Every structure is written in C-alpha cells, then in structure tokens.
PDB file of C-alpha atoms in Angstrom:
ATOM      1  CA  UNK S   1      33.439   2.564  37.911  1.00 55.00           C
ATOM      2  CA  UNK S   2      32.988  -0.155  35.229  1.00 57.00           C
ATOM      3  CA  UNK S   3      29.318   0.798  34.949  1.00 54.00           C
ATOM      4  CA  UNK S   4      30.165   4.505  34.370  1.00 51.00           C
ATOM      5  CA  UNK S   5      32.623   3.588  31.604  1.00 55.00           C
ATOM      6  CA  UNK S   6      30.144   1.250  29.903  1.00 50.00           C
ATOM      7  CA  UNK S   7      27.540   4.034  30.189  1.00 48.00           C
ATOM      8  CA  UNK S   8      29.887   6.486  28.452  1.00 52.00           C
ATOM      9  CA  UNK S   9      30.694   4.044  25.604  1.00 52.00           C
ATOM     10  CA  UNK S  10      27.087   3.304  24.862  1.00 50.00           C
ATOM     11  CA  UNK S  11      26.148   7.022  24.951  1.00 51.00           C
ATOM     12  CA  UNK S  12      29.034   7.677  22.487  1.00 55.00           C
ATOM     13  CA  UNK S  13      27.491   5.295  19.796  1.00 55.00           C
ATOM     14  CA  UNK S  14      25.455   7.070  17.123  1.00 59.00           C
ATOM     15  CA  UNK S  15      21.724   6.285  17.560  1.00 62.00           C
ATOM     16  CA  UNK S  16      19.825   5.317  14.627  1.00 67.00           C
ATOM     17  CA  UNK S  17      16.931   7.409  13.847  1.00 69.00           C
ATOM     18  CA  UNK S  18      13.809   5.310  12.912  1.00 64.00           C
ATOM     19  CA  UNK S  19      13.250   7.558   9.835  1.00 63.00           C
ATOM     20  CA  UNK S  20      16.756   6.803   8.623  1.00 66.00           C
ATOM     21  CA  UNK S  21      16.399   3.073   8.704  1.00 65.00           C
ATOM     22  CA  UNK S  22      15.430   1.250   5.338  1.00 62.00           C
ATOM     23  CA  UNK S  23      11.880   0.094   5.375  1.00 56.00           C
ATOM     24  CA  UNK S  24      12.974  -3.404   4.503  1.00 56.00           C
ATOM     25  CA  UNK S  25      14.763  -3.689   7.889  1.00 53.00           C
ATOM     26  CA  UNK S  26      11.750  -2.652   9.982  1.00 48.00           C
ATOM     27  CA  UNK S  27       9.126  -5.125   8.837  1.00 47.00           C
ATOM     28  CA  UNK S  28       9.594  -7.571  11.672  1.00 52.00           C
ATOM     29  CA  UNK S  29       9.170  -4.893  14.278  1.00 62.00           C
ATOM     30  CA  UNK S  30       5.409  -5.055  14.566  1.00 69.00           C
ATOM     31  CA  UNK S  31       3.472  -8.220  14.997  1.00 77.00           C
ATOM     32  CA  UNK S  32       0.609  -9.217  12.678  1.00 77.00           C
ATOM     33  CA  UNK S  33      -1.820  -9.330  15.532  1.00 81.00           C
ATOM     34  CA  UNK S  34      -1.097  -5.730  16.555  1.00 85.00           C
ATOM     35  CA  UNK S  35      -1.675  -4.670  12.991  1.00 81.00           C
ATOM     36  CA  UNK S  36      -4.940  -6.528  12.858  1.00 82.00           C
ATOM     37  CA  UNK S  37      -6.176  -5.108  16.199  1.00 86.00           C
ATOM     38  CA  UNK S  38      -5.335  -1.549  15.023  1.00 89.00           C
ATOM     39  CA  UNK S  39      -7.065  -2.057  11.679  1.00 88.00           C
ATOM     40  CA  UNK S  40     -10.116  -3.577  13.383  1.00 88.00           C
ATOM     41  CA  UNK S  41     -10.294  -0.455  15.454  1.00 91.00           C
ATOM     42  CA  UNK S  42     -10.121   1.771  12.387  1.00 91.00           C
ATOM     43  CA  UNK S  43     -12.931  -0.271  10.720  1.00 90.00           C
ATOM     44  CA  UNK S  44     -15.056   0.060  13.834  1.00 89.00           C
ATOM     45  CA  UNK S  45     -14.343   3.739  14.231  1.00 92.00           C
ATOM     46  CA  UNK S  46     -15.284   4.297  10.592  1.00 91.00           C
ATOM     47  CA  UNK S  47     -18.320   2.193  10.822  1.00 89.00           C
ATOM     48  CA  UNK S  48     -19.694   4.321  13.696  1.00 90.00           C
ATOM     49  CA  UNK S  49     -19.566   7.392  11.469  1.00 92.00           C
ATOM     50  CA  UNK S  50     -21.300   6.038   8.370  1.00 92.00           C
ATOM     51  CA  UNK S  51     -24.737   4.588   7.477  1.00 91.00           C
ATOM     52  CA  UNK S  52     -24.171   2.408   4.550  1.00 91.00           C
ATOM     53  CA  UNK S  53     -21.530  -0.235   3.295  1.00 90.00           C
ATOM     54  CA  UNK S  54     -20.503   2.074   0.339  1.00 92.00           C
ATOM     55  CA  UNK S  55     -19.856   4.935   2.629  1.00 94.00           C
ATOM     56  CA  UNK S  56     -17.731   2.721   4.884  1.00 93.00           C
ATOM     57  CA  UNK S  57     -15.715   1.430   1.952  1.00 93.00           C
ATOM     58  CA  UNK S  58     -15.264   5.034   0.640  1.00 95.00           C
ATOM     59  CA  UNK S  59     -14.026   6.079   4.221  1.00 96.00           C
ATOM     60  CA  UNK S  60     -11.557   3.226   4.380  1.00 95.00           C
ATOM     61  CA  UNK S  61     -10.374   4.012   0.798  1.00 96.00           C
ATOM     62  CA  UNK S  62      -9.763   7.644   1.835  1.00 96.00           C
ATOM     63  CA  UNK S  63      -7.814   6.605   5.056  1.00 95.00           C
ATOM     64  CA  UNK S  64      -5.659   4.271   2.775  1.00 95.00           C
ATOM     65  CA  UNK S  65      -4.988   7.223   0.465  1.00 96.00           C
ATOM     66  CA  UNK S  66      -3.604   9.086   3.506  1.00 95.00           C
ATOM     67  CA  UNK S  67      -1.338   6.090   4.426  1.00 94.00           C
ATOM     68  CA  UNK S  68      -0.250   5.590   0.884  1.00 94.00           C
ATOM     69  CA  UNK S  69       0.917   9.240   0.522  1.00 94.00           C
ATOM     70  CA  UNK S  70       2.984   8.829   3.691  1.00 93.00           C
ATOM     71  CA  UNK S  71       4.406   5.351   2.765  1.00 90.00           C
ATOM     72  CA  UNK S  72       5.721   6.515  -0.618  1.00 89.00           C
ATOM     73  CA  UNK S  73       7.342   9.593   0.940  1.00 87.00           C
ATOM     74  CA  UNK S  74       8.922   7.548   3.593  1.00 86.00           C
ATOM     75  CA  UNK S  75      10.186   5.009   1.161  1.00 85.00           C
ATOM     76  CA  UNK S  76      11.958   7.540  -0.968  1.00 82.00           C
ATOM     77  CA  UNK S  77      13.360   9.413   2.126  1.00 81.00           C
ATOM     78  CA  UNK S  78      14.782   6.064   3.542  1.00 80.00           C
ATOM     79  CA  UNK S  79      15.822   4.522   0.311  1.00 79.00           C
ATOM     80  CA  UNK S  80      17.965   7.173  -1.246  1.00 70.00           C
ATOM     81  CA  UNK S  81      19.807   4.856  -3.630  1.00 72.00           C
ATOM     82  CA  UNK S  82      16.454   3.724  -5.312  1.00 73.00           C
ATOM     83  CA  UNK S  83      15.520   5.217  -8.568  1.00 78.00           C
ATOM     84  CA  UNK S  84      12.033   6.583  -9.575  1.00 79.00           C
ATOM     85  CA  UNK S  85      10.234   4.461 -12.009  1.00 84.00           C
ATOM     86  CA  UNK S  86       8.956   6.190 -15.204  1.00 87.00           C
ATOM     87  CA  UNK S  87       7.505   3.270 -17.036  1.00 92.00           C
ATOM     88  CA  UNK S  88       4.119   1.910 -16.191  1.00 93.00           C
ATOM     89  CA  UNK S  89       4.911  -1.728 -16.055  1.00 92.00           C
ATOM     90  CA  UNK S  90       7.958  -1.247 -13.863  1.00 93.00           C
ATOM     91  CA  UNK S  91       5.981   0.960 -11.484  1.00 94.00           C
ATOM     92  CA  UNK S  92       3.205  -1.667 -11.205  1.00 95.00           C
ATOM     93  CA  UNK S  93       5.899  -4.332 -10.447  1.00 95.00           C
ATOM     94  CA  UNK S  94       7.232  -1.875  -7.898  1.00 93.00           C
ATOM     95  CA  UNK S  95       3.921  -1.731  -6.201  1.00 94.00           C
ATOM     96  CA  UNK S  96       3.316  -5.566  -6.439  1.00 95.00           C
ATOM     97  CA  UNK S  97       6.659  -6.431  -4.960  1.00 93.00           C
ATOM     98  CA  UNK S  98       8.408  -3.624  -2.916  1.00 89.00           C
ATOM     99  CA  UNK S  99       5.344  -1.840  -1.659  1.00 91.00           C
ATOM    100  CA  UNK S 100       3.475  -5.090  -0.873  1.00 91.00           C
ATOM    101  CA  UNK S 101       6.564  -6.551   0.966  1.00 89.00           C
ATOM    102  CA  UNK S 102       7.010  -3.387   2.975  1.00 85.00           C
ATOM    103  CA  UNK S 103       3.367  -3.203   4.034  1.00 86.00           C
ATOM    104  CA  UNK S 104       2.345  -6.878   4.385  1.00 84.00           C
ATOM    105  CA  UNK S 105       5.592  -8.885   4.455  1.00 83.00           C
ATOM    106  CA  UNK S 106       4.925 -10.575   1.103  1.00 87.00           C
ATOM    107  CA  UNK S 107       4.372  -9.849  -2.586  1.00 92.00           C
ATOM    108  CA  UNK S 108       0.943  -9.706  -4.090  1.00 93.00           C
ATOM    109  CA  UNK S 109       0.144 -12.908  -6.060  1.00 93.00           C
ATOM    110  CA  UNK S 110      -0.397 -11.640  -9.486  1.00 93.00           C
ATOM    111  CA  UNK S 111      -0.362  -8.623 -11.761  1.00 94.00           C
ATOM    112  CA  UNK S 112      -2.507  -8.965 -14.908  1.00 94.00           C
ATOM    113  CA  UNK S 113      -3.354  -6.523 -17.810  1.00 94.00           C
ATOM    114  CA  UNK S 114      -7.014  -6.456 -18.935  1.00 93.00           C
ATOM    115  CA  UNK S 115      -7.553  -7.832 -22.350  1.00 93.00           C
ATOM    116  CA  UNK S 116     -10.358  -5.451 -23.256  1.00 91.00           C
ATOM    117  CA  UNK S 117      -9.001  -2.114 -21.856  1.00 92.00           C
ATOM    118  CA  UNK S 118      -5.443  -0.979 -22.166  1.00 93.00           C
ATOM    119  CA  UNK S 119      -5.933   1.380 -19.214  1.00 94.00           C
ATOM    120  CA  UNK S 120      -6.858  -1.428 -16.737  1.00 96.00           C
ATOM    121  CA  UNK S 121      -4.579  -3.588 -14.727  1.00 96.00           C
ATOM    122  CA  UNK S 122      -5.326  -5.950 -11.837  1.00 96.00           C
ATOM    123  CA  UNK S 123      -3.381  -6.726  -8.769  1.00 96.00           C
ATOM    124  CA  UNK S 124      -4.676 -10.022  -7.228  1.00 94.00           C
ATOM    125  CA  UNK S 125      -4.223 -10.956  -3.673  1.00 92.00           C
ATOM    126  CA  UNK S 126      -5.837 -14.220  -2.550  1.00 90.00           C
ATOM    127  CA  UNK S 127      -5.878 -13.570   1.250  1.00 85.00           C
ATOM    128  CA  UNK S 128      -5.410  -9.821   2.010  1.00 86.00           C
ATOM    129  CA  UNK S 129      -4.169  -9.148   5.569  1.00 82.00           C
ATOM    130  CA  UNK S 130      -6.830  -6.503   6.094  1.00 83.00           C
ATOM    131  CA  UNK S 131      -9.686  -8.928   5.523  1.00 81.00           C
ATOM    132  CA  UNK S 132      -8.057 -11.809   7.562  1.00 79.00           C
ATOM    133  CA  UNK S 133      -9.138 -10.758  11.026  1.00 75.00           C
ATOM    134  CA  UNK S 134     -12.405  -8.823  10.096  1.00 76.00           C
ATOM    135  CA  UNK S 135     -15.691 -10.642  10.622  1.00 73.00           C
ATOM    136  CA  UNK S 136     -18.347  -9.053   8.483  1.00 72.00           C
ATOM    137  CA  UNK S 137     -21.839  -8.893   9.830  1.00 69.00           C
ATOM    138  CA  UNK S 138     -24.626 -10.421   7.691  1.00 70.00           C
ATOM    139  CA  UNK S 139     -26.216  -7.092   7.023  1.00 69.00           C
ATOM    140  CA  UNK S 140     -22.865  -5.775   5.669  1.00 69.00           C
ATOM    141  CA  UNK S 141     -22.079  -8.886   3.518  1.00 73.00           C
ATOM    142  CA  UNK S 142     -20.664  -6.955   0.520  1.00 80.00           C
ATOM    143  CA  UNK S 143     -18.182  -5.117   2.740  1.00 86.00           C
ATOM    144  CA  UNK S 144     -14.506  -5.550   1.405  1.00 87.00           C
ATOM    145  CA  UNK S 145     -12.145  -3.911   3.885  1.00 89.00           C
ATOM    146  CA  UNK S 146      -9.315  -4.207   1.152  1.00 92.00           C
ATOM    147  CA  UNK S 147     -10.654  -0.864  -0.095  1.00 95.00           C
ATOM    148  CA  UNK S 148      -8.176   0.471   2.484  1.00 95.00           C
ATOM    149  CA  UNK S 149      -5.415  -1.209   0.547  1.00 95.00           C
ATOM    150  CA  UNK S 150      -6.839   0.025  -2.728  1.00 96.00           C
ATOM    151  CA  UNK S 151      -6.570   3.664  -1.326  1.00 96.00           C
ATOM    152  CA  UNK S 152      -2.862   2.915  -0.458  1.00 96.00           C
ATOM    153  CA  UNK S 153      -2.214   1.622  -3.974  1.00 96.00           C
ATOM    154  CA  UNK S 154      -3.992   4.687  -5.621  1.00 97.00           C
ATOM    155  CA  UNK S 155      -2.007   7.197  -3.510  1.00 96.00           C
ATOM    156  CA  UNK S 156       1.315   5.478  -4.157  1.00 95.00           C
ATOM    157  CA  UNK S 157       0.663   5.374  -7.988  1.00 96.00           C
ATOM    158  CA  UNK S 158      -0.764   8.897  -8.200  1.00 96.00           C
ATOM    159  CA  UNK S 159       1.953  10.520  -6.123  1.00 93.00           C
ATOM    160  CA  UNK S 160       4.550   8.709  -8.258  1.00 93.00           C
ATOM    161  CA  UNK S 161       3.176  10.357 -11.406  1.00 93.00           C
ATOM    162  CA  UNK S 162       0.687   7.713 -12.482  1.00 96.00           C
ATOM    163  CA  UNK S 163      -2.751   9.047 -11.710  1.00 96.00           C
ATOM    164  CA  UNK S 164      -5.440   6.282 -11.485  1.00 96.00           C
ATOM    165  CA  UNK S 165      -8.425   4.956  -9.705  1.00 97.00           C
ATOM    166  CA  UNK S 166      -8.142   1.841  -7.727  1.00 97.00           C
ATOM    167  CA  UNK S 167     -11.090  -0.169  -6.456  1.00 96.00           C
ATOM    168  CA  UNK S 168     -11.253  -3.523  -4.588  1.00 94.00           C
ATOM    169  CA  UNK S 169     -13.432  -6.484  -5.760  1.00 92.00           C
ATOM    170  CA  UNK S 170     -14.243  -9.925  -4.543  1.00 84.00           C
ATOM    171  CA  UNK S 171     -12.638 -12.076  -7.341  1.00 80.00           C
ATOM    172  CA  UNK S 172     -10.006 -14.651  -6.966  1.00 75.00           C
ATOM    173  CA  UNK S 173      -9.679 -13.582  -3.394  1.00 84.00           C
ATOM    174  CA  UNK S 174      -9.465  -9.822  -3.717  1.00 91.00           C
ATOM    175  CA  UNK S 175      -8.661  -8.124  -6.981  1.00 94.00           C
ATOM    176  CA  UNK S 176      -7.531  -4.462  -7.100  1.00 96.00           C
ATOM    177  CA  UNK S 177      -8.703  -2.940 -10.420  1.00 96.00           C
ATOM    178  CA  UNK S 178      -6.347  -0.083 -11.438  1.00 96.00           C
ATOM    179  CA  UNK S 179      -7.637   2.229 -14.055  1.00 96.00           C
ATOM    180  CA  UNK S 180      -5.157   4.757 -15.275  1.00 96.00           C
ATOM    181  CA  UNK S 181      -5.891   8.130 -16.920  1.00 94.00           C
ATOM    182  CA  UNK S 182      -5.575   8.175 -20.648  1.00 93.00           C
ATOM    183  CA  UNK S 183      -2.546  10.325 -20.657  1.00 92.00           C
ATOM    184  CA  UNK S 184      -0.524   7.861 -18.630  1.00 91.00           C
ATOM    185  CA  UNK S 185      -0.936   5.146 -21.240  1.00 91.00           C
ATOM    186  CA  UNK S 186      -0.216   7.612 -23.993  1.00 89.00           C
ATOM    187  CA  UNK S 187       2.916   8.751 -22.142  1.00 91.00           C
ATOM    188  CA  UNK S 188       4.148   5.136 -21.641  1.00 89.00           C
ATOM    189  CA  UNK S 189       3.620   4.296 -25.325  1.00 88.00           C
ATOM    190  CA  UNK S 190       5.627   7.502 -26.159  1.00 89.00           C
ATOM    191  CA  UNK S 191       8.449   6.301 -23.900  1.00 85.00           C
ATOM    192  CA  UNK S 192       8.527   2.781 -25.501  1.00 84.00           C
ATOM    193  CA  UNK S 193       9.011   4.374 -28.998  1.00 82.00           C
ATOM    194  CA  UNK S 194      12.185   6.138 -27.864  1.00 71.00           C
TER     195      UNK S 194
END
C-alpha cells in the first residue's frame, strides 16, 4: 500500500523537460571523456570521406556550423530572460563567456581586437577541448580540429545578426580569427554614435 501511494505521489510531480532546463544547469551531465570519444568518432568519420587536410578541416567547420545553429536556438529557447545583444563587443563577450562555458565548461582565455584591421577580432584558447584527445598523424601535421569550434562560433555570430567568417589557427594555443562583414562594423559605429 505504501509503495502504491509513493508511486502516485512521484507520478503527480511535474516532470522537467530537458528542453526547458537552462543550459547552465546541464553542463555537468556529460563527462569530458564521452565528449572526447564522440568527437574523435566525428573526426574519424569525416577523415574517411575526404582526401586532404584542408577538406577535413572544411568538413569539421561545416559540422560545427550545424551545431552552432542549434546551440544558439536552444540557448534562446531555454534562457527566456536573456536579452539579444545588438553591439558587437557585447556579442563577442557573450561568445567568449556564455557560449564557451555552456560548450566547454570554461571561458575562452582572451578576446583581442586586431590592430591593423577593424573588422578582425581574435578569440584565444590555449588548450581547446577538441584538440585535447586527438592525436594527429605525421602526414596530417597541419590539422587543427578546432575548425569544428570555429564553425560553431561562426554560426552563433551569423545567426545573431553578426555575419562573419571564422577560422582556426595555431597561435598562442589556438586562435580563432573572426572577420566580420563591413556592414557589421558600420552598424556598430552608427549605434555608438546614438
């Protein structure tokens, strides 16, 4: 009888849908080793369908764009109280902090603006999770699996109204070079004048 009553009480509690929970509450649900295993399988699968390192990096970038599109949609569905950033610097800080924390459990190390080009910014990550558990064969020495993350960042920024191209480079660990369209910079300057 007691078991039946306990069953009734537990079935009466509202169940939390995974899509309704904030992203920040779910980051401890998946272990780093599982993410590493799945990502290494993605790399192996992609590698079996290409012939050169640039093709593999492009494929990883494209897969990252698919993930980035879904991540930003999911973030705004779950975090209903958050506001949409309209200024470029604030959006880049959102990516460096909030997006990075939700994806990798920590912020990216640095955000820098290029001295010679107002359209270019750099997000620097010393030890990207996507490169941590990948051993690169000698014949593919220039491979940077962080192109997957570059695709995520590009999709997040583009889908938030800041069209850009993002590439990953070996410099100070991994540096993501974010190059915005001209009109994004012009729009941001116009907003600062107001």
